[in-house]
């Protein structure tokens, strides 16, 4: 009896594994469905668009018009190209964090949180394409593809796969290709380069010769200051280097989001730099918790007034328009001191 | 006699002098740990001949406060543990096992979001209020003074699950506001000035002084309330005051360093193991050793992870403390926890009219729920449209939505509910433990560890998470069974071991979550149990085979459960190989639970409550109990699924959280009622 049961269990387990591995079939089926839908509204083959996302190449027969963006940065990319999404995740959050010139239309439908977007709400919008961040939705990729062809990008490249800035421009160009707006994208990126150039000139014209910096984002966690210091692979750091500054922060190890969480103690090693910090107005750890603390007050950049506060909604994880805003904010902070 | 005195003297020296020396050693090690390298000589100078230089400031304003707050917090938690253990007459009491931490923490998170406070004092008031409410809840529900230890700890655990569900609900909806709270949620000693210390010191000293004043009364309390009151003690008043002191000490630490578990359990036992019973000694000794335990954990955390993105010290104490709890349980198994009195009999409803038709009613109800569920979406209930789309007009869009989005979710929810409920029913039967449930036995926590290990260590894609969960669940089950084998799977022991394993698993989960940078958000939603975006794949891959293969086997073997319920001896007399049968049935039940966890993540309470409700409806020994339980389980999760996607459209609420928010209070109510019945 006991042996029989054991055999049965092993058999069950084996069949379970088999079934679990056999998922691929349904997946193929669903993508095929998505593809056939596209052929119905087909134009001639020469206009086929091929876009590469983190899973490989995808072909679109026709320029998609109805776009759902499940991550803010891709909504921003679309807006930069003059495309309004029909739906996006967490509109409220987007409006409070991302402040670019291109306005998000009031008609854009909120489809839920970025982590668990509402599939029904997305389906109801009948999108031609869904654009999302792969790391959030790997597990539901099949369901998304059943609704519409889905492009997944990875805004946070792993070690050795390039930095976040390169990734941002690559993805921006892919999205531009999708909408047939390569020219516009070129324009946006060259505007961006021009902006970097003029910002960089203004900085040197203002007579700031020390170009080393540390960029941080800080908040309190139960009254204890937590300081994020941005590493070289972060987009924000890359932008600052593009306007002629140099990151002084060095630390061991790779961090995929591009920052280490640390305390005020670590700042001692970078006292010669300019210290930039992003804090929320009502949670300014430097004027609340650390004011008067000698371990902060005695840092060279504090004594010599080389600290610069950036606005709380400074968005360091955005697309080209956010990048330009960020570069301007750095300049303002540095020069107006 | 001289030998005894000598031993006693040695012991005292070791406890107090040795403890203090160790404390100084740990202090010095901890002061030397940090993100800037400072030589021990610089540290020494900074302490004893400070100059106005940055290195010295670092030591004096960053590292010293961290060490001192560690000592204060560890000591306070240990003292609070001593008091709680005495007044509840429960060796397993501590602010973490009684749920006080989770209550205080929830209160603080709530306050952070809805009324942001910058004054630390407000945080303390909020934490204290949350702690007191939780303590009263657990204490009252477990049957106040008559409560048996196991029951109290179980109530504490259920309350903990409940408050953590509330907390994760807030964290899901206020991702940005609570981003900084996660690390703190597992306790951290990081200080950036002396504020925390100057804030906590007077409160902790005051608490300590009151505790010492109470020491004499607490000594009498140990003798039993009757003795104490016959000696002229005002037992009730002392109990309330001591409880308040204990909660207050916990609240102070929560509001300064966050919830840190298990220090309050370990430290008092270290002192008790040495044979001390006098409360003066217990309180002071525990303070010293509590400080040692916490500082030791802090030192360890920084050795494991020297970078500053630091391991939460609370997770480390739980990591050390949970095995300790298990050891404690195993050691005391036969003396402390008799089999009696842990039973929670739900009793029976007076309305038994329908019991004959119960299954029919439930089945019809389930069908109706399916129809409602299938036609309910982001734009509310659209019965007619859905009906028309499905049977008449060719509204492909709605039909697709129903077929590919709503129905698979409903089926996955229903099947998971059935599996969990049956699993709970079998566990409760074979272990003769009315509190048994896949999550109480630690299976779900094991699944969580398995899932995160797949994500974090193996680097496999999220698609393999369910596989990891399944394997983790089975391993956790085997561990619990292995540990309780010698005690013949004694029910109460099993429940306590399950709690220990769960806590250990949660500690590992916390450590992994803090260590892993990617996929944390998705792992967290998965852990909270969700029917979100489930497709036919989940149904066919994970749920169908246990439904088709294991359920029938169990149904055929159901007589075994009835036989087991007669008691081991009778069962043996009837020719049953009790241990083998018990193990086999439990293994099948754990496979059911594991399959469900693989599909929908960790959903607690369904397995616990469905059997109780069905017993309440049908009576305790009805032949249709198993199928009714199964239907009820499906019923509950389907409701949870419908609510999870409609309550806050377009946002989703993980169904596991809905089940916990509804299920935990209901469970506490059952507990409360069972007290009323016994009285």
PDB file of C-alpha atoms in Angstrom, chain A residues 216-229 259-264 267 275 277-279 283-286 289-290, chain B residues 179-184 188 190-192 308-310:
ATOM      1  CA  UNK A 216      21.316  61.594  -4.245  1.00  0.00           C
ATOM      2  CA  UNK A 217      17.688  61.040  -3.604  1.00  0.00           C
ATOM      3  CA  UNK A 218      16.775  61.119   0.055  1.00  0.00           C
ATOM      4  CA  UNK A 219      13.780  60.371   2.200  1.00  0.00           C
ATOM      5  CA  UNK A 220      13.123  59.489   5.764  1.00  0.00           C
ATOM      6  CA  UNK A 221      12.128  56.062   6.837  1.00  0.00           C
ATOM      7  CA  UNK A 222      10.611  56.485  10.264  1.00  0.00           C
ATOM      8  CA  UNK A 223      12.572  59.648  10.852  1.00  0.00           C
ATOM      9  CA  UNK A 224      15.814  57.999   9.861  1.00  0.00           C
ATOM     10  CA  UNK A 225      17.350  59.522   6.770  1.00  0.00           C
ATOM     11  CA  UNK A 226      17.913  57.122   3.920  1.00  0.00           C
ATOM     12  CA  UNK A 227      20.143  58.406   1.162  1.00  0.00           C
ATOM     13  CA  UNK A 228      20.260  56.873  -2.291  1.00  0.00           C
ATOM     14  CA  UNK A 229      23.469  57.601  -4.142  1.00  0.00           C
ATOM     15  CA  UNK A 259      21.722  53.518  -6.861  1.00  0.00           C
ATOM     16  CA  UNK A 260      22.950  52.322  -3.465  1.00  0.00           C
ATOM     17  CA  UNK A 261      21.006  53.016  -0.322  1.00  0.00           C
ATOM     18  CA  UNK A 262      23.320  54.379   2.274  1.00  0.00           C
ATOM     19  CA  UNK A 263      23.579  56.730   5.224  1.00  0.00           C
ATOM     20  CA  UNK A 264      25.169  60.078   5.792  1.00  0.00           C
ATOM     21  CA  UNK A 267      29.221  60.983   2.190  1.00  0.00           C
ATOM     22  CA  UNK A 275      26.201  67.453  -3.596  1.00  0.00           C
ATOM     23  CA  UNK A 277      19.830  65.979  -3.553  1.00  0.00           C
ATOM     24  CA  UNK A 278      16.251  65.243  -4.526  1.00  0.00           C
ATOM     25  CA  UNK A 279      13.885  65.454  -1.573  1.00  0.00           C
ATOM     26  CA  UNK A 283      10.409  65.304   3.868  1.00  0.00           C
ATOM     27  CA  UNK A 284      13.669  67.183   3.607  1.00  0.00           C
ATOM     28  CA  UNK A 285      15.978  65.073   5.722  1.00  0.00           C
ATOM     29  CA  UNK A 286      18.801  67.588   5.389  1.00  0.00           C
ATOM     30  CA  UNK A 289      16.850  65.268  10.701  1.00  0.00           C
ATOM     31  CA  UNK A 290      20.422  66.151   9.822  1.00  0.00           C
TER      32      UNK A 290
ATOM     33  CA  UNK B 179       8.420  52.799  -0.077  1.00  0.00           C
ATOM     34  CA  UNK B 180      10.655  53.678   2.845  1.00  0.00           C
ATOM     35  CA  UNK B 181       8.651  51.642   5.280  1.00  0.00           C
ATOM     36  CA  UNK B 182       9.468  48.227   3.960  1.00  0.00           C
ATOM     37  CA  UNK B 183      12.955  47.978   5.351  1.00  0.00           C
ATOM     38  CA  UNK B 184      11.788  49.513   8.554  1.00  0.00           C
ATOM     39  CA  UNK B 188      16.542  48.540  11.626  1.00  0.00           C
ATOM     40  CA  UNK B 190      20.148  52.865  11.793  1.00  0.00           C
ATOM     41  CA  UNK B 191      20.346  56.174  13.634  1.00  0.00           C
ATOM     42  CA  UNK B 192      21.650  59.467  12.377  1.00  0.00           C
ATOM     43  CA  UNK B 308      25.137  49.570   3.607  1.00  0.00           C
ATOM     44  CA  UNK B 309      21.991  48.486   1.798  1.00  0.00           C
ATOM     45  CA  UNK B 310      21.624  46.622   4.942  1.00  0.00           C
TER      46      UNK B 310
END
